[in-house]
Amino acid sequence: RTLASDVAAAPRNPAPARPAAGQKVKTGIVMLNMGGPSTPEETGPFLKRLFNDVDIIDLGGGKMQQFIGDWVSKRRTPKVQKQYEEIGGSPIRKWTEFQGKEMCKILDKARPESAPHKAYTAFRYANPLTDSALTEMKEDGVEHAIAFSQFPQWSCTTSGSSMNELWREVRRLDLQDSFRWSAIDRWPMHKGFLKSVNERIAERLLQFDEDKRSKVVIVFSAHSVPMKVVQKGDHYTNEVAASVKGIMDMFAADFVAQGKLPGVTTPNRYVLAWQSKVGYLPWMTPDTASVIENLGKKGQKSLLVVPVAFTSDHIETLYEIGMEYAEDAEKAGITDFRFTEGLNGSETFINTLADIVCEHLDAKENHSPQYKMKCLTCTKPHCRQLLNPAF
């Protein structure tokens, strides 16, 4: 694979690369994600869209969803906006656009038969929204569109919500016949993803004193989901657990056994925890804050938190982990607390994104086999669609 150069630093909001004037885009890659307020002032509209989305927070749907969603978002905006102010706004747009641009440089060289490639950022709750991406794709004359979920693990609350919004907007804009579609709906065990996370773990472990590295407990932290989502058969928690197992298996074989971490002769102990609960209903546990507190009570002094379901830094990593959990750790008596950086501008990760797209195109599969496996109690007729299949 040809590597893109100089991927370490990204401009604030790089303009997406465009094909030469008059040249149509053969393959458009739609980078699906929740998004986040790039500036604190965008927090209100972001939260309003989020709490009005029945796929992620079911408040009854219809007018009830709108009434409660508007009230909750208005109530939460001042607090959340201050958090975004502390981190300088969400960097997720910056990183998504940078990753997409660099990924397409690689794809154009590695797979000229499907070139030119162009990435389109389509956020669920923040700009640029899905309709903006679709409008730009129409203007560019995209032939084959790939809906590429930027969530490694599938959940109806994240990937599913983004896909549902995508198909709704395609219909609303009357673009059903404009593109041939396929979907990359999950990639929890892709070796490049596992390696990218391991590189971040290794970077941080090397910052601990050598005589303490083997004693560091690794806390993998993923965004939690309501238990009613788990109970209906959502794939997320199983796929997150599979990712963690895959990461640690690779950590043992390719990092510890190869002597890449002086002072670490056996794999570190680890635990999977869940963060970012909202509201009073039961959510997946153990929650990350409780894990940190209990490890402190047991006398644990060195801790490394690893975001495992977030690929780019945003408020859950920079504020919740980097600030709130750091304070929790200090109160719990943990004297050496660290957390890994998001995959962000990782050269390994950007090449992984290109590899995933190449493998998808080579396989000529419209989606993964699991895509059509609805949750066991799902009654939503619009879930797991694919319009105008490419293959």
Short mmCIF file of C-alpha atoms in Angstrom, two decimals:
data_model
loop_
_atom_site.label_atom_id
_atom_site.label_comp_id
_atom_site.label_asym_id
_atom_site.label_seq_id
_atom_site.Cartn_x
_atom_site.Cartn_y
_atom_site.Cartn_z
CA ARG A 1 0.00 0.00 0.00
CA THR A 2 1.30 3.45 -0.92
CA LEU A 3 1.46 5.62 2.18
CA ALA A 4 0.35 9.22 2.38
CA SER A 5 3.02 11.51 3.79
CA ASP A 6 2.92 14.07 6.56
CA VAL A 7 -0.20 12.82 8.36
CA ALA A 8 0.86 13.86 11.85
CA ALA A 9 -0.57 17.38 11.87
CA ALA A 10 -3.90 18.48 10.45
CA PRO A 11 -5.18 22.00 9.75
CA ARG A 12 -8.24 23.13 11.67
CA ASN A 13 -10.86 22.36 9.01
CA PRO A 14 -9.11 21.32 5.78
CA ALA A 15 -11.11 21.75 2.60
CA PRO A 16 -11.98 18.35 1.11
CA ALA A 17 -9.90 17.47 -1.94
CA ARG A 18 -11.74 17.93 -5.23
CA PRO A 19 -11.21 16.11 -8.53
CA ALA A 20 -9.93 18.09 -11.49
CA ALA A 21 -12.38 20.57 -13.00
CA GLY A 22 -15.05 18.76 -15.00
CA GLN A 23 -13.99 15.34 -13.75
CA LYS A 24 -16.75 13.30 -12.12
CA VAL A 25 -16.17 11.40 -8.89
CA LYS A 26 -16.29 7.69 -9.59
CA THR A 27 -16.33 6.61 -5.93
CA GLY A 28 -17.73 8.78 -3.17
CA ILE A 29 -17.06 7.70 0.41
CA VAL A 30 -19.58 9.01 2.93
CA MET A 31 -17.92 9.27 6.36
CA LEU A 32 -20.80 8.74 8.78
CA ASN A 33 -20.49 9.87 12.39
CA MET A 34 -22.38 11.71 15.13
CA GLY A 35 -20.24 14.81 14.78
CA GLY A 36 -19.81 17.48 17.41
CA PRO A 37 -19.96 21.27 17.82
CA SER A 38 -16.81 22.69 16.19
CA THR A 39 -17.48 25.87 18.16
CA PRO A 40 -19.23 26.04 21.55
CA GLU A 41 -22.02 28.15 20.02
CA GLU A 42 -23.15 25.12 17.99
CA THR A 43 -23.91 23.14 21.16
CA GLY A 44 -27.63 23.98 21.35
CA PRO A 45 -28.57 22.85 17.82
CA PHE A 46 -26.35 19.76 18.25
CA LEU A 47 -28.14 18.68 21.43
CA LYS A 48 -31.56 19.45 19.98
CA ARG A 49 -30.93 17.12 17.03
CA LEU A 50 -29.52 14.44 19.33
CA PHE A 51 -32.42 14.40 21.79
CA ASN A 52 -34.95 14.43 18.95
CA ASP A 53 -33.44 11.27 17.45
CA VAL A 54 -35.60 8.32 18.51
CA ASP A 55 -32.90 5.86 17.37
CA ILE A 56 -30.44 7.00 20.04
CA ILE A 57 -32.71 8.28 22.82
CA ASP A 58 -36.26 6.94 22.64
CA LEU A 59 -38.53 9.45 24.38
CA GLY A 60 -41.72 8.17 22.79
CA GLY A 61 -41.32 9.44 19.24
CA GLY A 62 -43.49 11.95 17.40
CA LYS A 63 -44.64 15.09 19.19
CA MET A 64 -43.75 13.62 22.59
CA GLN A 65 -40.14 13.09 21.45
CA GLN A 66 -39.98 16.64 20.10
CA PHE A 67 -41.46 18.20 23.25
CA ILE A 68 -39.25 16.32 25.72
CA GLY A 69 -36.21 16.45 23.42
CA ASP A 70 -36.43 20.22 23.03
CA TRP A 71 -36.87 20.68 26.78
CA VAL A 72 -33.98 18.40 27.75
CA SER A 73 -31.59 19.87 25.17
CA LYS A 74 -32.40 23.45 26.21
CA ARG A 75 -31.85 22.52 29.85
CA ARG A 76 -28.52 20.79 29.20
CA THR A 77 -27.06 23.30 26.73
CA PRO A 78 -25.44 25.76 29.20
CA LYS A 79 -23.56 22.99 31.06
CA VAL A 80 -22.45 21.14 27.94
CA GLN A 81 -21.49 24.34 26.14
CA LYS A 82 -19.08 25.17 28.98
CA GLN A 83 -17.48 21.76 28.53
CA TYR A 84 -16.96 22.43 24.82
CA GLU A 85 -15.47 25.80 25.71
CA GLU A 86 -12.92 24.05 27.92
CA ILE A 87 -11.74 21.81 25.08
CA GLY A 88 -11.95 24.55 22.43
CA GLY A 89 -14.82 22.93 20.53
CA SER A 90 -15.00 19.41 19.16
CA PRO A 91 -12.10 18.45 16.85
CA ILE A 92 -14.06 15.59 15.26
CA ARG A 93 -14.84 17.48 12.05
CA LYS A 94 -11.20 18.48 11.64
CA TRP A 95 -10.04 14.89 12.03
CA THR A 96 -12.79 13.30 9.93
CA GLU A 97 -12.10 15.63 6.98
CA PHE A 98 -8.36 15.14 7.32
CA GLN A 99 -8.66 11.35 7.50
CA GLY A 100 -10.98 11.28 4.49
CA LYS A 101 -8.70 13.48 2.40
CA GLU A 102 -5.59 11.43 3.19
CA MET A 103 -7.47 8.15 2.72
CA CYS A 104 -8.53 9.18 -0.78
CA LYS A 105 -4.95 10.06 -1.74
CA ILE A 106 -4.01 6.48 -0.89
CA LEU A 107 -7.03 5.02 -2.68
CA ASP A 108 -6.34 6.96 -5.89
CA LYS A 109 -2.86 5.41 -6.05
CA ALA A 110 -3.77 1.94 -4.81
CA ARG A 111 -6.98 1.47 -6.81
CA PRO A 112 -7.00 3.57 -10.01
CA GLU A 113 -9.88 1.50 -11.43
CA SER A 114 -12.29 3.10 -8.93
CA ALA A 115 -10.66 6.56 -8.97
CA PRO A 116 -11.13 9.40 -8.49
CA HIS A 117 -12.23 8.89 -4.90
CA LYS A 118 -13.61 11.63 -2.70
CA ALA A 119 -14.65 11.61 0.95
CA TYR A 120 -17.78 13.39 2.15
CA THR A 121 -18.34 14.08 5.84
CA ALA A 122 -21.94 13.40 6.90
CA PHE A 123 -22.64 14.08 10.56
CA ARG A 124 -25.86 13.11 12.28
CA TYR A 125 -26.16 16.04 14.68
CA ALA A 126 -23.64 18.72 13.64
CA ASN A 127 -22.46 20.42 10.48
CA PRO A 128 -21.83 19.21 7.85
CA LEU A 129 -25.13 17.33 7.99
CA THR A 130 -26.15 14.42 5.75
CA ASP A 131 -28.12 16.54 3.28
CA SER A 132 -25.08 18.75 2.64
CA ALA A 133 -22.96 15.72 1.79
CA LEU A 134 -25.60 14.31 -0.56
CA THR A 135 -26.05 17.64 -2.35
CA GLU A 136 -22.30 17.93 -2.91
CA MET A 137 -22.17 14.33 -4.16
CA LYS A 138 -24.88 15.09 -6.71
CA GLU A 139 -22.95 18.14 -7.93
CA ASP A 140 -19.79 16.04 -8.25
CA GLY A 141 -21.52 13.36 -10.29
CA VAL A 142 -20.67 10.52 -7.91
CA GLU A 143 -21.29 7.10 -9.45
CA HIS A 144 -20.72 4.59 -6.63
CA ALA A 145 -21.39 5.84 -3.09
CA ILE A 146 -20.06 3.94 -0.07
CA ALA A 147 -21.74 4.60 3.28
CA PHE A 148 -18.71 4.17 5.55
CA SER A 149 -19.59 4.09 9.24
CA GLN A 150 -16.82 5.63 11.33
CA PHE A 151 -18.00 3.60 14.32
CA PRO A 152 -15.90 0.39 14.38
CA GLN A 153 -18.65 -1.47 16.24
CA TRP A 154 -22.28 -1.48 15.09
CA SER A 155 -25.07 -0.10 17.24
CA CYS A 156 -28.57 0.88 16.24
CA THR A 157 -28.03 4.02 18.33
CA THR A 158 -25.02 5.21 16.30
CA SER A 159 -24.30 3.47 12.99
CA GLY A 160 -27.97 2.53 12.64
CA SER A 161 -29.16 6.06 13.29
CA SER A 162 -26.69 7.48 10.76
CA MET A 163 -27.73 4.95 8.12
CA ASN A 164 -31.43 5.58 8.72
CA GLU A 165 -30.89 9.33 8.36
CA LEU A 166 -28.89 8.76 5.18
CA TRP A 167 -31.69 6.82 3.48
CA ARG A 168 -34.33 9.32 4.67
CA GLU A 169 -32.37 12.21 3.20
CA VAL A 170 -31.73 10.36 -0.08
CA ARG A 171 -35.49 9.98 -0.48
CA ARG A 172 -36.30 13.52 0.66
CA LEU A 173 -33.87 14.98 -1.88
CA ASP A 174 -35.20 12.61 -4.57
CA LEU A 175 -31.77 11.05 -5.13
CA GLN A 176 -32.83 7.39 -5.08
CA ASP A 177 -31.48 6.76 -8.58
CA SER A 178 -28.52 9.17 -8.46
CA PHE A 179 -25.94 6.81 -6.92
CA ARG A 180 -25.24 3.10 -6.64
CA TRP A 181 -24.85 2.30 -2.93
CA SER A 182 -22.90 -0.12 -0.78
CA ALA A 183 -22.15 0.07 2.94
CA ILE A 184 -19.23 -0.56 5.28
CA ASP A 185 -21.31 -0.98 8.40
CA ARG A 186 -18.73 -2.31 10.92
CA TRP A 187 -15.08 -3.31 11.33
CA PRO A 188 -14.51 -4.22 15.01
CA MET A 189 -11.83 -6.85 14.33
CA HIS A 190 -9.92 -5.30 11.45
CA LYS A 191 -6.22 -5.85 12.11
CA GLY A 192 -5.32 -2.30 11.16
CA PHE A 193 -7.79 -0.93 13.70
CA LEU A 194 -6.44 -3.24 16.41
CA LYS A 195 -2.89 -2.22 15.55
CA SER A 196 -3.75 1.50 15.60
CA VAL A 197 -5.16 1.21 19.13
CA ASN A 198 -2.16 -0.84 20.26
CA GLU A 199 0.23 1.81 18.98
CA ARG A 200 -1.57 4.41 21.09
CA ILE A 201 -1.39 2.09 24.12
CA ALA A 202 2.33 1.54 23.60
CA GLU A 203 2.94 5.30 23.30
CA ARG A 204 1.35 5.95 26.66
CA LEU A 205 2.80 2.93 28.46
CA LEU A 206 6.27 4.14 27.56
CA GLN A 207 5.51 7.34 29.50
CA PHE A 208 5.19 5.36 32.74
CA ASP A 209 8.38 4.60 34.66
CA GLU A 210 9.85 1.34 33.40
CA ASP A 211 9.63 -0.34 36.80
CA LYS A 212 5.89 0.48 36.98
CA ARG A 213 4.78 -0.36 33.43
CA SER A 214 3.88 -3.98 34.09
CA LYS A 215 1.66 -2.89 37.02
CA VAL A 216 -0.44 -0.47 34.96
CA VAL A 217 -4.08 -1.53 34.67
CA ILE A 218 -5.62 -0.75 31.28
CA VAL A 219 -9.24 0.43 31.39
CA PHE A 220 -10.91 0.18 27.98
CA SER A 221 -13.74 2.72 27.99
CA ALA A 222 -16.62 2.66 25.51
CA HIS A 223 -19.74 4.80 25.27
CA SER A 224 -22.47 3.04 27.21
CA VAL A 225 -25.95 2.24 25.90
CA PRO A 226 -29.28 1.76 27.72
CA MET A 227 -29.92 -1.80 28.90
CA LYS A 228 -33.14 -1.88 26.90
CA VAL A 229 -30.96 -1.51 23.78
CA VAL A 230 -28.76 -4.41 24.92
CA GLN A 231 -31.77 -6.56 25.80
CA LYS A 232 -33.34 -6.20 22.37
CA GLY A 233 -30.25 -7.76 20.79
CA ASP A 234 -28.18 -4.75 19.66
CA HIS A 235 -24.77 -5.95 18.41
CA TYR A 236 -22.69 -3.21 20.05
CA THR A 237 -21.65 -4.60 23.42
CA ASN A 238 -20.58 -7.95 21.93
CA GLU A 239 -18.57 -6.25 19.19
CA VAL A 240 -16.86 -3.88 21.64
CA ALA A 241 -15.87 -6.85 23.80
CA ALA A 242 -14.53 -8.62 20.69
CA SER A 243 -12.46 -5.53 19.82
CA VAL A 244 -10.95 -5.45 23.32
CA LYS A 245 -10.07 -9.15 23.16
CA GLY A 246 -8.52 -8.67 19.71
CA ILE A 247 -6.50 -5.66 20.88
CA MET A 248 -5.10 -7.50 23.88
CA ASP A 249 -4.30 -10.64 21.87
CA MET A 250 -2.30 -8.49 19.44
CA PHE A 251 -0.76 -6.58 22.36
CA ALA A 252 0.55 -9.85 23.81
CA ALA A 253 1.84 -11.27 20.52
CA ASP A 254 3.15 -8.22 18.66
CA PHE A 255 4.19 -5.84 21.42
CA VAL A 256 4.96 -7.73 24.66
CA ALA A 257 6.39 -10.91 23.14
CA GLN A 258 8.46 -8.86 20.69
CA GLY A 259 10.06 -6.89 23.52
CA LYS A 260 8.77 -3.52 22.30
CA LEU A 261 7.89 -2.35 25.82
CA PRO A 262 10.86 -2.51 28.22
CA GLY A 263 9.68 -3.55 31.66
CA VAL A 264 6.58 -5.34 30.33
CA THR A 265 7.21 -9.09 30.09
CA THR A 266 3.60 -10.24 30.43
CA PRO A 267 0.44 -8.51 29.16
CA ASN A 268 -1.06 -5.91 31.47
CA ARG A 269 -4.27 -6.59 33.36
CA TYR A 270 -7.29 -4.92 31.80
CA VAL A 271 -11.02 -4.30 32.22
CA LEU A 272 -13.80 -3.08 29.91
CA ALA A 273 -15.93 -0.23 31.27
CA TRP A 274 -18.72 1.99 29.95
CA GLN A 275 -19.05 5.78 30.10
CA SER A 276 -21.33 8.74 29.26
CA LYS A 277 -24.62 7.53 30.71
CA VAL A 278 -27.51 10.02 30.28
CA GLY A 279 -30.69 9.98 32.39
CA TYR A 280 -32.01 7.66 35.08
CA LEU A 281 -32.74 4.41 33.24
CA PRO A 282 -30.33 1.44 33.63
CA TRP A 283 -27.36 1.51 31.23
CA MET A 284 -24.59 -0.97 30.49
CA THR A 285 -22.15 -1.39 33.38
CA PRO A 286 -19.63 -1.28 35.00
CA ASP A 287 -19.39 2.46 34.45
CA THR A 288 -15.90 3.88 34.01
CA ALA A 289 -16.07 6.23 37.00
CA SER A 290 -16.94 3.34 39.35
CA VAL A 291 -14.16 1.19 37.90
CA ILE A 292 -11.63 3.95 38.59
CA GLU A 293 -12.95 4.45 42.12
CA ASN A 294 -12.86 0.74 42.95
CA LEU A 295 -9.39 0.24 41.50
CA GLY A 296 -8.23 3.09 43.71
CA LYS A 297 -9.81 1.42 46.75
CA LYS A 298 -7.85 -1.73 45.93
CA GLY A 299 -4.60 0.24 46.05
CA GLN A 300 -4.03 0.54 42.32
CA LYS A 301 -1.69 3.47 41.63
CA SER A 302 -1.13 3.42 37.84
CA LEU A 303 -3.97 3.51 35.34
CA LEU A 304 -4.27 3.88 31.58
CA VAL A 305 -7.70 4.61 30.06
CA VAL A 306 -8.11 3.61 26.41
CA PRO A 307 -11.14 4.83 24.39
CA VAL A 308 -12.09 1.75 22.35
CA ALA A 309 -15.25 2.84 20.52
CA PHE A 310 -14.12 6.39 19.69
CA THR A 311 -11.63 6.75 16.82
CA SER A 312 -11.21 10.55 16.90
CA ASP A 313 -10.95 12.75 19.96
CA HIS A 314 -14.05 14.64 21.03
CA ILE A 315 -15.79 15.65 24.26
CA GLU A 316 -16.03 12.10 25.66
CA THR A 317 -12.27 11.67 25.43
CA LEU A 318 -10.89 15.17 25.95
CA TYR A 319 -13.27 16.32 28.68
CA GLU A 320 -14.92 13.29 30.25
CA ILE A 321 -11.81 11.08 30.32
CA GLY A 322 -9.09 13.70 30.23
CA MET A 323 -10.58 16.00 32.87
CA GLU A 324 -13.42 14.38 34.85
CA TYR A 325 -11.94 10.90 35.16
CA ALA A 326 -8.52 12.37 35.89
CA GLU A 327 -10.10 14.13 38.89
CA ASP A 328 -11.86 10.91 39.91
CA ALA A 329 -8.55 9.06 39.77
CA GLU A 330 -6.82 11.62 41.94
CA LYS A 331 -9.60 11.40 44.55
CA ALA A 332 -9.31 7.60 44.46
CA GLY A 333 -5.60 7.75 45.27
CA ILE A 334 -4.39 6.84 41.79
CA THR A 335 -1.16 8.79 41.45
CA ASP A 336 -0.31 8.05 37.80
CA PHE A 337 -3.36 8.43 35.54
CA ARG A 338 -3.05 8.64 31.78
CA PHE A 339 -5.28 8.18 28.73
CA THR A 340 -4.52 7.47 25.11
CA GLU A 341 -4.92 9.99 22.31
CA GLY A 342 -7.59 9.31 19.70
CA LEU A 343 -6.49 7.71 16.45
CA ASN A 344 -6.81 11.16 14.86
CA GLY A 345 -3.87 11.64 12.45
CA SER A 346 -2.34 8.18 12.96
CA GLU A 347 -0.70 7.05 9.73
CA THR A 348 -1.53 3.44 10.59
CA PHE A 349 -5.19 4.32 11.09
CA ILE A 350 -5.51 6.34 7.88
CA ASN A 351 -4.00 3.46 5.95
CA THR A 352 -6.44 1.18 7.74
CA LEU A 353 -9.38 3.25 6.48
CA ALA A 354 -8.01 2.92 2.94
CA ASP A 355 -7.52 -0.83 3.41
CA ILE A 356 -11.10 -1.25 4.63
CA VAL A 357 -12.44 0.52 1.53
CA CYS A 358 -10.16 -1.49 -0.80
CA GLU A 359 -11.24 -4.77 0.78
CA HIS A 360 -14.87 -3.73 0.51
CA LEU A 361 -14.58 -2.88 -3.19
CA ASP A 362 -12.58 -6.02 -3.97
CA ALA A 363 -15.12 -8.23 -2.19
CA LYS A 364 -18.00 -6.67 -4.18
CA GLU A 365 -20.31 -7.02 -1.15
CA ASN A 366 -23.11 -4.54 -0.64
CA HIS A 367 -22.75 -4.80 3.14
CA SER A 368 -21.64 -7.20 5.88
CA PRO A 369 -23.70 -10.37 6.48
CA GLN A 370 -24.77 -8.97 9.86
CA TYR A 371 -26.19 -5.76 8.41
CA LYS A 372 -29.56 -7.36 7.67
CA MET A 373 -29.76 -8.95 11.14
CA LYS A 374 -32.20 -6.66 12.88
CA CYS A 375 -32.47 -6.51 16.65
CA LEU A 376 -34.71 -9.30 17.90
CA THR A 377 -37.59 -7.07 18.96
CA CYS A 378 -37.17 -4.38 16.29
CA THR A 379 -40.42 -3.22 14.70
CA LYS A 380 -39.02 -0.30 12.68
CA PRO A 381 -39.66 -0.90 8.96
CA HIS A 382 -36.94 1.53 7.82
CA CYS A 383 -33.98 -0.17 9.56
CA ARG A 384 -31.19 -1.97 7.64
CA GLN A 385 -32.10 -0.65 4.19
CA LEU A 386 -29.79 -0.22 1.21
CA LEU A 387 -31.04 1.82 -1.73
CA ASN A 388 -29.99 1.04 -5.30
CA PRO A 389 -27.34 -1.62 -4.43
CA ALA A 390 -24.00 -1.34 -6.24
CA PHE A 391 -23.32 -5.08 -6.47
#
